[in-house]
Short mmCIF file of N, CA and C and ligand atoms in Angstrom, two decimals:
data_model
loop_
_atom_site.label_atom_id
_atom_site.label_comp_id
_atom_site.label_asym_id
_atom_site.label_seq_id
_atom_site.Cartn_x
_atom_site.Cartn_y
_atom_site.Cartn_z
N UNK A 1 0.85 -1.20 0.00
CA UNK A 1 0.00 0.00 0.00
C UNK A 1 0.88 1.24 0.00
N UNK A 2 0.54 2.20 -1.03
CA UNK A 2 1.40 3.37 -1.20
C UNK A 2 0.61 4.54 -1.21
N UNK A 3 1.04 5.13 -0.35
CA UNK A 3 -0.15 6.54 -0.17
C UNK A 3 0.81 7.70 -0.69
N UNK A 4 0.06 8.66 -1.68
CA UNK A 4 0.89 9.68 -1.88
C UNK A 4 0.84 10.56 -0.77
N UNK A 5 1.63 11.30 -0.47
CA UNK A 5 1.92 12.86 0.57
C UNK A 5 1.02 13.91 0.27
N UNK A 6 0.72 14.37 -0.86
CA UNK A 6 0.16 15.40 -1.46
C UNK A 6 -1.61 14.56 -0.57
N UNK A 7 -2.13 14.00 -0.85
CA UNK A 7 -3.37 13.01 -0.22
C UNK A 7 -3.70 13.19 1.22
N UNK A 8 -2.56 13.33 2.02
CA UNK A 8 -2.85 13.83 3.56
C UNK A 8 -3.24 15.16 3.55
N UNK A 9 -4.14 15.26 4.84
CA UNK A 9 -4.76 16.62 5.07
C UNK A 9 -4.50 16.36 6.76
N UNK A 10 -5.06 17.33 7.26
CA UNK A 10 -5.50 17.41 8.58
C UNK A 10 -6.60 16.27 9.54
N UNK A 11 -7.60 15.62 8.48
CA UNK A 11 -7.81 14.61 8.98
C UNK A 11 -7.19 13.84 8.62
N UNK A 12 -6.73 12.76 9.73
CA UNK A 12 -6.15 11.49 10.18
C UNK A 12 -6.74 10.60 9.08
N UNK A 13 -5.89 10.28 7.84
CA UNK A 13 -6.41 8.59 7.59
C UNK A 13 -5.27 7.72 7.17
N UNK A 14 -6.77 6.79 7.57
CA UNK A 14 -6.42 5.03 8.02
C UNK A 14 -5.49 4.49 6.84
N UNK A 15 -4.52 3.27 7.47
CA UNK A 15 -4.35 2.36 6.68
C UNK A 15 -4.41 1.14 7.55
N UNK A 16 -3.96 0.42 6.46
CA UNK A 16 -3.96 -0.81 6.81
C UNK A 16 -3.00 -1.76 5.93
N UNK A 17 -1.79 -2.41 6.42
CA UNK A 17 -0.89 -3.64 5.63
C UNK A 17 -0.78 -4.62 6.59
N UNK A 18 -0.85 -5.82 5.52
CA UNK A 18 -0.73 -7.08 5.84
C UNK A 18 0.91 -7.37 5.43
N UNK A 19 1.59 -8.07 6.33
CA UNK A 19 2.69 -8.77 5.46
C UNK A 19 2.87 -9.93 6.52
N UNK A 20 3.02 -11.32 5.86
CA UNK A 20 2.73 -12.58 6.41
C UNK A 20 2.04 -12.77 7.44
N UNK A 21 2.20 -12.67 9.06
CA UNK A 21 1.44 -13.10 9.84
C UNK A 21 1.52 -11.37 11.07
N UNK A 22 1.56 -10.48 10.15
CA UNK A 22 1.71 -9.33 10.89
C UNK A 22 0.79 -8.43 10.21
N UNK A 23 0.27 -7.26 10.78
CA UNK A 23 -0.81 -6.45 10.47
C UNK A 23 -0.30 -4.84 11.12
N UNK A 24 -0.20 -4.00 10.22
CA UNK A 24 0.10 -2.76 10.16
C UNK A 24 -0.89 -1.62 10.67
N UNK A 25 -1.29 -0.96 10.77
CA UNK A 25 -2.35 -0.17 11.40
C UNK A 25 -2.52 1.15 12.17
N UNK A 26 -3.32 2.23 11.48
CA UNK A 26 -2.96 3.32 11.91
C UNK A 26 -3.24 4.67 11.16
N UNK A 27 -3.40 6.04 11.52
CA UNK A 27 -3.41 6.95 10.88
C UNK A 27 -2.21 7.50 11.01
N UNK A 28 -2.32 8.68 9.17
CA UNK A 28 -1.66 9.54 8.61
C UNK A 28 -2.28 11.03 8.51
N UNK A 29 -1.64 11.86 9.54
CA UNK A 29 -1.84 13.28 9.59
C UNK A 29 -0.74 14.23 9.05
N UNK A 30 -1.57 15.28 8.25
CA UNK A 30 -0.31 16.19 7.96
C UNK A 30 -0.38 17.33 9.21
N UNK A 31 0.84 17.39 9.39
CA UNK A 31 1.51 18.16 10.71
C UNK A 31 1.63 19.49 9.97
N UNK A 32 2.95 19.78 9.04
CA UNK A 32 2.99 20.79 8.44
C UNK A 32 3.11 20.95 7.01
N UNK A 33 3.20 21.76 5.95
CA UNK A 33 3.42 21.83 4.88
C UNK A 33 3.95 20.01 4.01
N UNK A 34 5.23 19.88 4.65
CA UNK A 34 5.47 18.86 4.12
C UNK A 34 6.65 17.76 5.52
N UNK A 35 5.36 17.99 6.31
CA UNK A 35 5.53 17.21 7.56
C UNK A 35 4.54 16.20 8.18
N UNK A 36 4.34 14.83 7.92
CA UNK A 36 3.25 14.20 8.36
C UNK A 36 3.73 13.20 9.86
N UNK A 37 2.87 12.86 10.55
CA UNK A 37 2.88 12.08 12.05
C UNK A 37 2.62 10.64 11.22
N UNK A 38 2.78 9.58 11.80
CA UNK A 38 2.75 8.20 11.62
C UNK A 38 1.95 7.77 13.08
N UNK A 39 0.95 7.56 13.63
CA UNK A 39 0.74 6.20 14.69
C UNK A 39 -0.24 5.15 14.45
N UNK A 40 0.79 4.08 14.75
CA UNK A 40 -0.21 3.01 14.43
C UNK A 40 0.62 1.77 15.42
N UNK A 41 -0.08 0.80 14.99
CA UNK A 41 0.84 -0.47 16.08
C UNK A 41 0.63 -1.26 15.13
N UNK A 42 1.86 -2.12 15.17
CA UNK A 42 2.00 -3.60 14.73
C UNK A 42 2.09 -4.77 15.54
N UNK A 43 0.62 -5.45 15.30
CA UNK A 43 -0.03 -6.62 16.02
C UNK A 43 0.31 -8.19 14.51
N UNK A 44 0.10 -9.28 15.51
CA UNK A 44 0.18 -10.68 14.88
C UNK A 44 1.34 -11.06 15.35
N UNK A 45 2.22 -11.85 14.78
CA UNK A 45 3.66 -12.47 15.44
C UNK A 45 4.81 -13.01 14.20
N UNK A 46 5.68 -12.94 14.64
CA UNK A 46 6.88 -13.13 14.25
C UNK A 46 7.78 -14.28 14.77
N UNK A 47 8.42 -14.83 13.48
CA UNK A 47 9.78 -15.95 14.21
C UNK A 47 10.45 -15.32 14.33
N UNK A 48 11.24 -15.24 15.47
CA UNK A 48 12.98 -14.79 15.26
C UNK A 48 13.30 -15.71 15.96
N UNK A 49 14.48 -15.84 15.70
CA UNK A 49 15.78 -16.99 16.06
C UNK A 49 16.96 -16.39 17.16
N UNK A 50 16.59 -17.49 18.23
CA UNK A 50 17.17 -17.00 19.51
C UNK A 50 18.63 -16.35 19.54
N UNK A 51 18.86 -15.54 20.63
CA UNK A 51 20.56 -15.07 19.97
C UNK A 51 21.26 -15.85 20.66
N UNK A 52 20.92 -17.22 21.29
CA UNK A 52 21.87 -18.40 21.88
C UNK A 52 21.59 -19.42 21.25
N UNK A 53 20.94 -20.07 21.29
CA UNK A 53 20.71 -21.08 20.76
C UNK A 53 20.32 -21.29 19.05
N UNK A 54 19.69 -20.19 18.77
CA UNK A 54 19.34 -19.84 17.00
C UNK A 54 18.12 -20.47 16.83
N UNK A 55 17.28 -21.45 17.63
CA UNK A 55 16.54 -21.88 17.36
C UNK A 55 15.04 -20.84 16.96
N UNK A 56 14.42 -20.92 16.08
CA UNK A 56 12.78 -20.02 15.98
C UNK A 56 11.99 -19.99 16.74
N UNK A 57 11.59 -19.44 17.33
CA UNK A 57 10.97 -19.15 18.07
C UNK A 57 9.80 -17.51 17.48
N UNK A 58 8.21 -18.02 18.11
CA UNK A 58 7.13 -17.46 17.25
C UNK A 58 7.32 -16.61 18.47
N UNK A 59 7.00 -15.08 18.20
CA UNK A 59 7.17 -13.75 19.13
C UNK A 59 5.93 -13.05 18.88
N UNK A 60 4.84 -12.92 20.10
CA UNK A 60 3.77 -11.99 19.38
C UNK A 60 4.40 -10.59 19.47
N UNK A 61 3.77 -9.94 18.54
CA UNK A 61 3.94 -8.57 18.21
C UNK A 61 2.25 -7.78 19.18
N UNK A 62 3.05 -6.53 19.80
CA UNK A 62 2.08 -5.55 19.84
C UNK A 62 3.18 -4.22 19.90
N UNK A 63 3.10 -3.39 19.05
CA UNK A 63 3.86 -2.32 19.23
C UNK A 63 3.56 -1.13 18.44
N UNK A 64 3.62 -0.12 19.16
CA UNK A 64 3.55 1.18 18.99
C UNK A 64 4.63 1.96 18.39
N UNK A 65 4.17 2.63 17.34
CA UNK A 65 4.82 3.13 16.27
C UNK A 65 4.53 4.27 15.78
N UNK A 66 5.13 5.18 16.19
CA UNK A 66 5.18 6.78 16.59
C UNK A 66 6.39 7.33 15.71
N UNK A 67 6.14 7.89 14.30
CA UNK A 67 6.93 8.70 13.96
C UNK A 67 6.68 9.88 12.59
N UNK A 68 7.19 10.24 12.65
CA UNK A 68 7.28 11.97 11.35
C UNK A 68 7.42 11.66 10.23
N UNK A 69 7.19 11.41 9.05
CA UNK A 69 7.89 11.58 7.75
C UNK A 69 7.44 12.86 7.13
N UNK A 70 8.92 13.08 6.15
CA UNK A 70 9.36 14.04 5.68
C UNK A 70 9.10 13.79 4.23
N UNK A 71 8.23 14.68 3.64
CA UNK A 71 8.28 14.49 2.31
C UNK A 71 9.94 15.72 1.41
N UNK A 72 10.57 14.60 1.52
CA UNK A 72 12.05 15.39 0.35
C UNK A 72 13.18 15.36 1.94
N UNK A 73 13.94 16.40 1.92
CA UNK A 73 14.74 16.86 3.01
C UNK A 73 14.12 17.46 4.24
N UNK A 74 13.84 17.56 5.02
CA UNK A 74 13.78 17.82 6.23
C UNK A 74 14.41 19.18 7.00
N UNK A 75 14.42 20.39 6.34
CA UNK A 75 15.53 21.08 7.02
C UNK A 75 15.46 21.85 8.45
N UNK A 76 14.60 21.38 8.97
CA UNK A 76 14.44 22.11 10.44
C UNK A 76 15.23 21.51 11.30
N UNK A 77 16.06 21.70 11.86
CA UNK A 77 16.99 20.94 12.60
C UNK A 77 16.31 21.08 14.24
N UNK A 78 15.93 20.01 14.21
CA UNK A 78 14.87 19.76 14.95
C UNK A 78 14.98 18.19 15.49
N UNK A 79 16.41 18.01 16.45
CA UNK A 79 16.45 16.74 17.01
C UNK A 79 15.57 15.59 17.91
N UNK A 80 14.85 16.29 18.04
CA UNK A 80 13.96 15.64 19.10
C UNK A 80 12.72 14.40 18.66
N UNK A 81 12.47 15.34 16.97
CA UNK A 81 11.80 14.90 16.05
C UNK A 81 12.24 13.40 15.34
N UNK A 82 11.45 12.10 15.53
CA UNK A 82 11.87 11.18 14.66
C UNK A 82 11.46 11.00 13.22
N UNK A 83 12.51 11.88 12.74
CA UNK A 83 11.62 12.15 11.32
C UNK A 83 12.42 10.60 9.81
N UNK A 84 11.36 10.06 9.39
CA UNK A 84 11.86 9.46 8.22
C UNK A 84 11.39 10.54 7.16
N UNK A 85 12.66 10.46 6.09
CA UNK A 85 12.63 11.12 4.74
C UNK A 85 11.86 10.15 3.66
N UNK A 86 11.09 10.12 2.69
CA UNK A 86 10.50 9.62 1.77
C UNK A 86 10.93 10.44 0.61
N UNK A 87 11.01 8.75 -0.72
CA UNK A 87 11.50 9.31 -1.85
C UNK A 87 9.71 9.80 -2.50
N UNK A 88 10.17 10.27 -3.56
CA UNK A 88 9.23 10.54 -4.44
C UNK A 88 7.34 10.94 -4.26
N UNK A 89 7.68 11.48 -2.62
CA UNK A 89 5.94 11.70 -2.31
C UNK A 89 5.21 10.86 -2.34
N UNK A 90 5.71 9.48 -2.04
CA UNK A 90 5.01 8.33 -2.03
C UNK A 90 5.54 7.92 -0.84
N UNK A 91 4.53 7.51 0.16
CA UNK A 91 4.59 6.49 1.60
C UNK A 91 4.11 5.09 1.18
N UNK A 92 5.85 4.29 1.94
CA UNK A 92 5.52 2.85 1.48
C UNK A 92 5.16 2.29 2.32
N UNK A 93 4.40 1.51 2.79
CA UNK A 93 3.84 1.17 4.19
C UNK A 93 4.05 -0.05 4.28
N UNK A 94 4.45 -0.90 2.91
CA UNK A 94 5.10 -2.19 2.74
C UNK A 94 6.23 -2.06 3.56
N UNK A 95 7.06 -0.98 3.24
CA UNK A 95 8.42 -0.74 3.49
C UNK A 95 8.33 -0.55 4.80
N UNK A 96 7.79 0.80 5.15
CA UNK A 96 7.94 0.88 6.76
C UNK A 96 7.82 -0.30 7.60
N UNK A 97 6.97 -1.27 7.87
CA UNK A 97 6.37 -2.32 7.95
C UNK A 97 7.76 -3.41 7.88
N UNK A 98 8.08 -3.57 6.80
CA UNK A 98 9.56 -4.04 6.78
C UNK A 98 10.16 -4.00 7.60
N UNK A 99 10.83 -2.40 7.65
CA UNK A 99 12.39 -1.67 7.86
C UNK A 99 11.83 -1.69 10.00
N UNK A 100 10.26 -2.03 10.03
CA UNK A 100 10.11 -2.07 11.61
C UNK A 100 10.29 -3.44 11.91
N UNK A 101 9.90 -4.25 11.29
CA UNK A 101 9.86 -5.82 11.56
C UNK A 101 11.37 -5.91 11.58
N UNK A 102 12.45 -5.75 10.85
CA UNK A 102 14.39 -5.44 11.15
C UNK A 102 14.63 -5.55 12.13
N UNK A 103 13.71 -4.17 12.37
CA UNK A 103 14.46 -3.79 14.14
C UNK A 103 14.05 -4.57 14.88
N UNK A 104 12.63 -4.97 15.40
CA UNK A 104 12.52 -5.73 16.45
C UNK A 104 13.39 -7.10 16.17
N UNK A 105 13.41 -7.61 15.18
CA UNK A 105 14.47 -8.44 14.81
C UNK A 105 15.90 -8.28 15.70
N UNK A 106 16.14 -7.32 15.37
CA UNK A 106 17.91 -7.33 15.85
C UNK A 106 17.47 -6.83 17.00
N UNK A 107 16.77 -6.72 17.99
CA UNK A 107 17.17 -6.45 19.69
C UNK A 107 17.55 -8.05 19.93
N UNK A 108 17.29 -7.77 21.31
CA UNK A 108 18.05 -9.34 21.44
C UNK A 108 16.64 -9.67 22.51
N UNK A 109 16.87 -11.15 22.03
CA UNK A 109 15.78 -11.37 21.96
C UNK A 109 16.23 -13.40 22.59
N UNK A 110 15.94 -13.79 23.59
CA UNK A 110 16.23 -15.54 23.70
C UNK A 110 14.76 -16.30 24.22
N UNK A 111 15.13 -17.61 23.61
CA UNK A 111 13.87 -18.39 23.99
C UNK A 111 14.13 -19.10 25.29
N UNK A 112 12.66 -19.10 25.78
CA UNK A 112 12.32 -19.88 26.93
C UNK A 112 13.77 -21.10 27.70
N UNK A 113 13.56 -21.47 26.60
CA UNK A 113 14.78 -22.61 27.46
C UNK A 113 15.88 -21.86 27.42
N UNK A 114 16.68 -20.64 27.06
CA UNK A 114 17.81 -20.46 27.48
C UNK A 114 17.47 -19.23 28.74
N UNK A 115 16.74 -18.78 28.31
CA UNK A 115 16.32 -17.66 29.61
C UNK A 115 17.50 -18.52 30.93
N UNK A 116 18.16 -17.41 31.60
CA UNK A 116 18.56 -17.69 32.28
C UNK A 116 19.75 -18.73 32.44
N UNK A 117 20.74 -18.62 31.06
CA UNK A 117 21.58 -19.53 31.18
C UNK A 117 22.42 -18.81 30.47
N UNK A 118 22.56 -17.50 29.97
CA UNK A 118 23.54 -16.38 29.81
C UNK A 118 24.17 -15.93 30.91
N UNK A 119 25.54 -16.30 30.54
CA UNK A 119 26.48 -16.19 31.54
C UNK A 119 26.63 -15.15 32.25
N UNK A 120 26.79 -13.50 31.24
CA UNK A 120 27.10 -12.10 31.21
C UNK A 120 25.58 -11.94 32.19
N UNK A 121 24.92 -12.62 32.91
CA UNK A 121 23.48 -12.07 33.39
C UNK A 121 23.98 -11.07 34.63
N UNK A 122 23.43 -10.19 34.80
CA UNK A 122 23.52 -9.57 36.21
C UNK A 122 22.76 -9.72 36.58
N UNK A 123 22.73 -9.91 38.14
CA UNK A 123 21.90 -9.78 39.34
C UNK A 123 21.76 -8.68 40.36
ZN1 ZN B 201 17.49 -20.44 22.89
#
């Protein structure tokens, strides 16, 4: 699903992406000229593969997903802001959706049976 930029207004709208056993969800507001808000959460579940053992392990998803895109450059230097840049005035929601499913990917993340058998654990 690809929403153009120019298409947002002041009311909030919906989308919605599917990608395998995960579900995308959420409104698109324009903030300013060529500044829009992102919130939505990504619900359903995910394998990832333990960071000890490697084995798969199914992870439900519920997460909140709070951020800015920038249609072109961004020039307000304005750190506080989590702003993504978008090419061509088109929001990919395939992509975002993606590039979020990554990240929760790479935290670290172990299954049940090793819980508690990492050495480095503090107490
Ligand atoms: Zn494990």
């Amino acid at each position: 699903m690809k929403i153009a930029f120019k298409k947002l207004g002041s009311q909030p709208l919906h989308f919605e992406v599917n990608s395998d056993s995960t579900l995308f969800s959420g409104d698109l507001i324009m903030k300013k000229s060529n500044l829009a808000q992102l919130n939505g959460t990504i619900t359903g579940s995910i394998s990832i593969p333990c960071d000890l053992c490697a084995e798969e392990v199914e992870r439900a998803l519920n997460e909140e997903v709070t951020f800015y895109l920038s249609d072109g450059i961004f020039e307000d230097n304005n750190d506080e802001l989590d702003i993504v840049e978008i090419d061509k005035s088109m929001i990919d929601l395939e992509e975002i959706l993606y590039s979020e499913i990554e990240l929760i990917k790479s935290d670290y993340f172990c299954c049940k049976n090793c819980e508690g058998t990492s050495l480095d654990r503090e107490f």
